[in-house]
Coordinates of C-alpha atoms in Angstrom, one line a residue:
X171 CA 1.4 3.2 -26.7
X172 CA 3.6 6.4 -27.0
X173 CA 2.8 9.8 -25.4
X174 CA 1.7 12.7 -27.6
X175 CA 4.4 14.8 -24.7
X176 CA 7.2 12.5 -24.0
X177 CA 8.8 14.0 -20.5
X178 CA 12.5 13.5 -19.0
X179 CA 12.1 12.4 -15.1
X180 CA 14.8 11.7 -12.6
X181 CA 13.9 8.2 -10.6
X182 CA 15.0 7.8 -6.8
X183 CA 14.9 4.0 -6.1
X184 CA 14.2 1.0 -8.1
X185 CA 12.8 -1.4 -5.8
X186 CA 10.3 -3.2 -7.2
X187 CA 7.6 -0.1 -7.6
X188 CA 10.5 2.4 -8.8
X189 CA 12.0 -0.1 -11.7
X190 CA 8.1 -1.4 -12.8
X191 CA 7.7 2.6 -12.7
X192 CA 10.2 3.4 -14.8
X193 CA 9.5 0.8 -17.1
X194 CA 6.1 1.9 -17.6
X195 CA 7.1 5.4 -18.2
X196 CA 9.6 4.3 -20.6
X197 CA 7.0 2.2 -22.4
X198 CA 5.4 5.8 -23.3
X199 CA 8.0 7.2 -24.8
X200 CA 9.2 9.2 -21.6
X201 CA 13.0 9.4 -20.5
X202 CA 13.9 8.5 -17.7
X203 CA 17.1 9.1 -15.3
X204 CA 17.5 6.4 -12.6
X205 CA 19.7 6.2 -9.6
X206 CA 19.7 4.0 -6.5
X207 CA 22.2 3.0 -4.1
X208 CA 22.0 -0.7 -5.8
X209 CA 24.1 -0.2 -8.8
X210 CA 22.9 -3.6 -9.7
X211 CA 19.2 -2.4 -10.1
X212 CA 20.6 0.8 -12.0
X213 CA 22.6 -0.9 -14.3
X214 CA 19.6 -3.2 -15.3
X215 CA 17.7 -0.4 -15.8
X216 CA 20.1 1.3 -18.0
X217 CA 20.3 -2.2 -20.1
X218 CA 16.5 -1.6 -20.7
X219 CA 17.0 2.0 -21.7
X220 CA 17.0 4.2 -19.0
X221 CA 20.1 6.6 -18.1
X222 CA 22.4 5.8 -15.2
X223 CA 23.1 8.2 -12.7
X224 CA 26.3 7.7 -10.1
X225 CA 25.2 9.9 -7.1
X226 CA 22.4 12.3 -6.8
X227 CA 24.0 15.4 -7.8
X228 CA 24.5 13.7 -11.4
X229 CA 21.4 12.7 -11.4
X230 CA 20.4 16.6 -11.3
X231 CA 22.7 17.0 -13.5
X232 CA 21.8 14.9 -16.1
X233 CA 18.2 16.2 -15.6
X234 CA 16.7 19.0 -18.3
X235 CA 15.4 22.3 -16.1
X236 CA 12.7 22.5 -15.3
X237 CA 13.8 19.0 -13.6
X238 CA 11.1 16.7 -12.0
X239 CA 12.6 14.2 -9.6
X240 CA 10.4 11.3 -8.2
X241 CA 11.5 9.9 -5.1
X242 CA 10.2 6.3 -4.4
X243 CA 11.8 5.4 -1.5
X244 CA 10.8 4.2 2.3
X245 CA 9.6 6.6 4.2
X246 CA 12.3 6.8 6.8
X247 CA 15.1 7.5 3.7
X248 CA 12.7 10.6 1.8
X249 CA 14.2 13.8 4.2
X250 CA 18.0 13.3 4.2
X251 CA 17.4 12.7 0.6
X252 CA 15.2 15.5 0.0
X253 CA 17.5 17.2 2.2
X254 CA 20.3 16.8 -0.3
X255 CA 18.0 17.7 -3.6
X256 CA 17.4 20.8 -2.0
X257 CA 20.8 21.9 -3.0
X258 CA 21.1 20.7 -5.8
X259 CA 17.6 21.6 -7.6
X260 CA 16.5 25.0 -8.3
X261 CA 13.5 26.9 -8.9
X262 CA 10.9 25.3 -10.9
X263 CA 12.2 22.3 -10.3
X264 CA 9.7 19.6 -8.8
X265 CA 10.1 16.5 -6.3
X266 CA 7.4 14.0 -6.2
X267 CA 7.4 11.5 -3.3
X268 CA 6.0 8.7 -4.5
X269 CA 6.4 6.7 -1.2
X270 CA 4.2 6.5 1.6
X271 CA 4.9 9.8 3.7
X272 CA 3.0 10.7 6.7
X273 CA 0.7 13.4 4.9
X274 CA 1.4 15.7 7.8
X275 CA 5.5 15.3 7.1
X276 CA 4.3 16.5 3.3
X277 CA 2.8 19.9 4.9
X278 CA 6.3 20.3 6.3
X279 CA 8.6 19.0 3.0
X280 CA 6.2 21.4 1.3
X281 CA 7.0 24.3 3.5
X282 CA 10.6 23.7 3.7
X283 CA 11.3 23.6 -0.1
X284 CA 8.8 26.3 -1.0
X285 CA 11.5 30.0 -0.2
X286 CA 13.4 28.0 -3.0
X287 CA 10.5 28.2 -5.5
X288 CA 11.2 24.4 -5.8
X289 CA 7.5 22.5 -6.1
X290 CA 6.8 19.7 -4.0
X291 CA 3.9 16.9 -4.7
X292 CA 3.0 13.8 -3.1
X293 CA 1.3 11.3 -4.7
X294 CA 0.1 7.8 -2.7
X295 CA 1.2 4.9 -5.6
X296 CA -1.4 1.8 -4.7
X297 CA -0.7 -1.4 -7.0
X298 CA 2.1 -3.1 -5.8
X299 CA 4.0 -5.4 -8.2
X300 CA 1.0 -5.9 -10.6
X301 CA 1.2 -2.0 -11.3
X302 CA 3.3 -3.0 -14.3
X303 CA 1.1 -4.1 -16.4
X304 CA -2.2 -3.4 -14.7
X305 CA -1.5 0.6 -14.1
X306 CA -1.4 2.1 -10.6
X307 CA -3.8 3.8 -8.9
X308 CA -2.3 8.0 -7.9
X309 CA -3.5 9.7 -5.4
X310 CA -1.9 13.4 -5.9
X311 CA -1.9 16.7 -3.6
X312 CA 0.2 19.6 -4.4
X313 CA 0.1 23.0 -6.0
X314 CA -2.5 23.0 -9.3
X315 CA 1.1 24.3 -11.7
X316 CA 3.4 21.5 -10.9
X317 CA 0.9 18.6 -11.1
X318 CA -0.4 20.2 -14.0
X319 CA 3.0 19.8 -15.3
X320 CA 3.6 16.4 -14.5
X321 CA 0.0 15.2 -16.0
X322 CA 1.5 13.3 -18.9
X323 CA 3.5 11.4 -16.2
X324 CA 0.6 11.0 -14.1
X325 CA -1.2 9.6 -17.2
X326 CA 1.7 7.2 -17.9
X327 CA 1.6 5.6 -14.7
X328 CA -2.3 5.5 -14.3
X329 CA -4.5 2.4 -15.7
X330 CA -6.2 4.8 -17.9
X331 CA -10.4 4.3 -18.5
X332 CA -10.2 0.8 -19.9
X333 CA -9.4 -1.4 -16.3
X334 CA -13.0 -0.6 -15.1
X335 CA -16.1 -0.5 -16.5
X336 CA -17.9 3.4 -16.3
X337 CA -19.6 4.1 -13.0
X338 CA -23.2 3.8 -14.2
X339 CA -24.5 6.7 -11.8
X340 CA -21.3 9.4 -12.6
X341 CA -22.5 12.1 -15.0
X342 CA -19.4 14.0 -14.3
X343 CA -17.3 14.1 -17.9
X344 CA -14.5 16.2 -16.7
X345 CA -11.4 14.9 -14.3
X346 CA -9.3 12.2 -14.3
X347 CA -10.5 9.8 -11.8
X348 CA -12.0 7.6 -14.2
X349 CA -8.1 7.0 -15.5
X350 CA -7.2 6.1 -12.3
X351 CA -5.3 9.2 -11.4
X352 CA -6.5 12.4 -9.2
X353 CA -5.3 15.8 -7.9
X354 CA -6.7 15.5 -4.3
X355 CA -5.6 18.7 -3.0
X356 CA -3.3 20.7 -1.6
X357 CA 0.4 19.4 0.1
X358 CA -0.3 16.5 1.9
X359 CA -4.0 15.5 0.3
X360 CA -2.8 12.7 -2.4
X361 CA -1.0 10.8 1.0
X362 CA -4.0 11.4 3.2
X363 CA -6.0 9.6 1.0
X364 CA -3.4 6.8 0.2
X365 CA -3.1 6.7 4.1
X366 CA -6.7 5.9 4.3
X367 CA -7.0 3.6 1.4
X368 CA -4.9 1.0 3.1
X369 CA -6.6 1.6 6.4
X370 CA -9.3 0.3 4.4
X371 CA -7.1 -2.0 2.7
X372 CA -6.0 -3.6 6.5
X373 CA -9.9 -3.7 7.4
X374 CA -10.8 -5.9 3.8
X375 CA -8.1 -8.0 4.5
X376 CA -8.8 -8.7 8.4
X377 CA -12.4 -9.5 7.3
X378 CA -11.3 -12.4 4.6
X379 CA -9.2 -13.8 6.6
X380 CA -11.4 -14.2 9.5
X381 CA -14.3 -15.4 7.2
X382 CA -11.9 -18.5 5.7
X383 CA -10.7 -19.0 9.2
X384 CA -14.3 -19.5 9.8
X385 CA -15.0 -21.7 7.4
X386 CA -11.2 -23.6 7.2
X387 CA -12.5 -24.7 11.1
X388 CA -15.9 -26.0 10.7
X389 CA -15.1 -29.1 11.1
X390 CA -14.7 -28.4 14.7
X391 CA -17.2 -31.0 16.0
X392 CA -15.3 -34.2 13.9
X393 CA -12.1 -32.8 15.9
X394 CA -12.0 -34.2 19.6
X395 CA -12.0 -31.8 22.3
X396 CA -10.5 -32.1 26.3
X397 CA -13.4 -30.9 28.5
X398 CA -12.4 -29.7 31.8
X399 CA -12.5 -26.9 33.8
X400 CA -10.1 -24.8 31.4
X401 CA -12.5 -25.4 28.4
X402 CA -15.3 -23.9 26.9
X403 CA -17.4 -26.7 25.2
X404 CA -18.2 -26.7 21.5
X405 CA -22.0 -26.5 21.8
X406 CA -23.8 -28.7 19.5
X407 CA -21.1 -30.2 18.1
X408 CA -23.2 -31.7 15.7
X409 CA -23.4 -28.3 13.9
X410 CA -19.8 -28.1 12.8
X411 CA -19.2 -31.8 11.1
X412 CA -18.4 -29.5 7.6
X413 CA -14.8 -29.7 6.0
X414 CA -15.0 -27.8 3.6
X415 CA -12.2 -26.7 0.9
X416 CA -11.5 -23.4 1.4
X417 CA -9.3 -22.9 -1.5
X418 CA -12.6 -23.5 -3.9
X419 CA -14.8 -21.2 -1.6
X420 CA -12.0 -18.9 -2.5
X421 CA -12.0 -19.7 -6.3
X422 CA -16.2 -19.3 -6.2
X423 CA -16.4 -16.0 -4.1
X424 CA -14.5 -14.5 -7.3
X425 CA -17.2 -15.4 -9.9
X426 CA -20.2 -12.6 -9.2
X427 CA -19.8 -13.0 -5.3
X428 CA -20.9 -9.6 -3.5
X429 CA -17.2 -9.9 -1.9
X430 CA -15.7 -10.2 -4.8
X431 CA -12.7 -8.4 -5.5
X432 CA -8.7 -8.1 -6.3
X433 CA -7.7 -9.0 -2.6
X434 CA -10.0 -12.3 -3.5
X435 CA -8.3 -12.8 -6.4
X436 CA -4.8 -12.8 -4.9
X437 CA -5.9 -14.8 -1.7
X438 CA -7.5 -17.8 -4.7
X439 CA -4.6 -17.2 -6.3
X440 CA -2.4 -18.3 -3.1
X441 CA -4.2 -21.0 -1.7
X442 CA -4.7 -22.6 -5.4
X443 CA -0.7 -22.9 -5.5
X444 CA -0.3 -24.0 -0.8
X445 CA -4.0 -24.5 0.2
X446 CA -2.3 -24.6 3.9
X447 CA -0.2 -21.3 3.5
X448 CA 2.7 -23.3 4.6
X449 CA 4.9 -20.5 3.2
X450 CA 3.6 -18.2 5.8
X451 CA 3.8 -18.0 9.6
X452 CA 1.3 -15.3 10.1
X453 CA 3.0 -12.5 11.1
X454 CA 1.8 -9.5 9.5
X455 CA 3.6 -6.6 9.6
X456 CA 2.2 -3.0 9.3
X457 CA 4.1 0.0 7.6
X458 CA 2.6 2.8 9.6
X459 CA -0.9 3.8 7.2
X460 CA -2.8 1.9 9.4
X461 CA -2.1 3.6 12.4
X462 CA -2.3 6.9 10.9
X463 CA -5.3 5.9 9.8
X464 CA -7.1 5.3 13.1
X465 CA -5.1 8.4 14.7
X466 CA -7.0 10.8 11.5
X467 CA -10.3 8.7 13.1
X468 CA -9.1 10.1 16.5
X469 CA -8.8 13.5 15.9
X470 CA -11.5 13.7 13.8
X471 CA -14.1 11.8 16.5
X472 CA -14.8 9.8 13.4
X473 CA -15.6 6.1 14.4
X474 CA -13.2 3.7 13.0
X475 CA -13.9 0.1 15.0
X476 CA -12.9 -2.1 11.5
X477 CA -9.8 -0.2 10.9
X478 CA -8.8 0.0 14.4
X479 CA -9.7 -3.7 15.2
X480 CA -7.9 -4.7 12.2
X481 CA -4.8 -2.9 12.9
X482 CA -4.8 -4.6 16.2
X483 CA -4.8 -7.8 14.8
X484 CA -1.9 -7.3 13.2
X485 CA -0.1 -6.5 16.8
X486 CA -1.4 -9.5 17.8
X487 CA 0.0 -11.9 15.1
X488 CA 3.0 -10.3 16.2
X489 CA 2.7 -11.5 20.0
X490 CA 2.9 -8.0 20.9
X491 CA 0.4 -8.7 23.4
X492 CA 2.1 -11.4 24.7
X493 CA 2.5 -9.6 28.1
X494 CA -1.0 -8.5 28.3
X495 CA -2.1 -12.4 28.0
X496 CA 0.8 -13.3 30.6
X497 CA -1.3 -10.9 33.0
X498 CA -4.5 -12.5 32.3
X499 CA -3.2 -15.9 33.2
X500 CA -1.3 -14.6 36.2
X501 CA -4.7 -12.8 37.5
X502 CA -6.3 -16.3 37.0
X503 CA -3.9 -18.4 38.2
X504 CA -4.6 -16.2 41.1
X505 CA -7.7 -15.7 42.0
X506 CA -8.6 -18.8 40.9
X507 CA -6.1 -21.1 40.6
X508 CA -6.6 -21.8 37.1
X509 CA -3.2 -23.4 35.8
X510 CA -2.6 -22.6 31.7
X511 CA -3.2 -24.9 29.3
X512 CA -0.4 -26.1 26.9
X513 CA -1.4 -25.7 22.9

């Protein structure tokens, strides 16, 4: 497929979004002008079509006026780089971050580039390293002329209508949301709602993996157990005798299962190939969303519990609560002489 409004963009990093990005954009017919402080990734890119730019001035440079720079980059690395756009871009000119900002650090980035007349947009990019072929998922706030603008790279990037079936109760036939792409507001809108799609995203994820841990350990009562003082009993044994495969109760939730959904899918998809997850030490990281999430819940008195919870978890996989559990045990080694258990 080839764009009826081929654009020229200027790409800021081409880790594994940025490149699949590019690619996709190129795939439409659009032009695209690449830089990244891996010249290895750039000069891939270039062998697939793209130009190579040296530094970020020739990267402006190289662009047509007015440019349109996308910046996928973590967040920590967007303001000295936008920083250093800002003197070489001009009015007109538009930067999208493309990252995952702090929505409230776009309200600011919009402000400071706006006495220049240069545009700023942000736009929350969910699909990961499937959003090559499947499309990803935009989430856009800015001013209605530059994203306006940008729509044919918008459109580009999105799945467009044919990934999902038409919501049977939507009688709206204008907008774009139904091609995977929308303008959620003003500066700072499209990342809000990115933040709080993977606050939701951390919440789906908590709950699947608790509900196979479930099922992976109900075969508790065939397992021997010490009883003593330091152990709660399994009641009724009896009632947990069930080893069940959970790599096929992954495989069957996916076929018209009321849980049923991508995150399935991957999670079938990694226990077909290790049904122990030996790969993995359970560690889970979090990139900051999350917690912005639950702090949005905060100042908005909004009740988040699954969110929260599931954010917490995540500190927890990371023994960041190791102290916390050193006090419970020195409380009850004290006042009641209860010695730790090894295991």
């Amino acid at each position: 497929m080839t764009t009826d409004t081929p654009m020229q963009l200027g790409m800021v990093g081409l880790g594994r979004m940025g490149a699949n990005l590019v690619r996709r954009l190129m795939r439409d017919g659009h032009r695209c002008v690449v830089y990244d402080l891996d010249t290895d990734a750039v000069d891939e890119m270039e062998q697939e079509g793209a130009t190579a730019a040296s530094s970020l001035h020739d990267l402006a440079d190289r662009l047509e006026q007015p440019r349109n720079v996308w910046l996928m980059l973590p967040a920590g690395v967007v303001q000295p780089t936008l920083d250093q756009l800002a003197t070489l871009l001009a009015a007109g000119d538009a930067v999208v971050d493309g990252g995952n900002s702090y929505y409230r650090d776009d309200i600011a980035r919009a402000g400071q580039l706006a006495p220049a007349g240069i545009h700023y947009v942000d736009c929350g990019t969910s699909g990961g390293v499937w959003g090559l072929e499947r499309g990803y998922c935009l989430m856009i706030g800015g001013e209605d002329e530059p994203v306006a603008r940008l729509d044919p790279i918008f459109r580009s990037i999105a799945p467009g209508t044919g990934d999902a079936a038409p919501t049977p109760g939507r009688t709206r036939t204008d907008g774009t949301a139904p091609e995977g792409y929308l303008h959620c507001g003003p500066s700072g809108a499209g990342h809000f709602v990115k933040m709080v799609h993977n606050g939701v995203e951390y919440g789906m994820m908590a709950a699947i993996g608790e509900g196979l841990g479930i099922i992976k350990h109900a075969d508790a009562g065939l397992r021997s157990r010490t009883v003593d003082a330091e152990t709660a009993p399994l009641r009724e044994p009896e009632a947990y005798q069930y080893e069940i495969d959970v790599a096929e109760v992954a495989e069957v939730w996916r076929r018209g299962s009321v849980v049923g959904s991508w995150l399935v899918d991957l999670v079938a998809d990694a226990l077909a190939r290790s049904p122990g997850l030996d790969a993995y030490t359970g560690r889970v990281s979090d990139s900051g969303e999350g917690r912005w999430t639950v702090l949005a819940a905060v100042d908005e008195s909004v009740p988040a519990p699954v969110i929260t919870s599931a954010l917490f978890e995540r500190y927890q996989s990371r023994e960041l609560g190791r102290f916390t559990g050193q006090v419970l045990s020195a409380m009850r080694g004290e006042f009641g002489g209860h010695a730790e258990k090894a295991g």
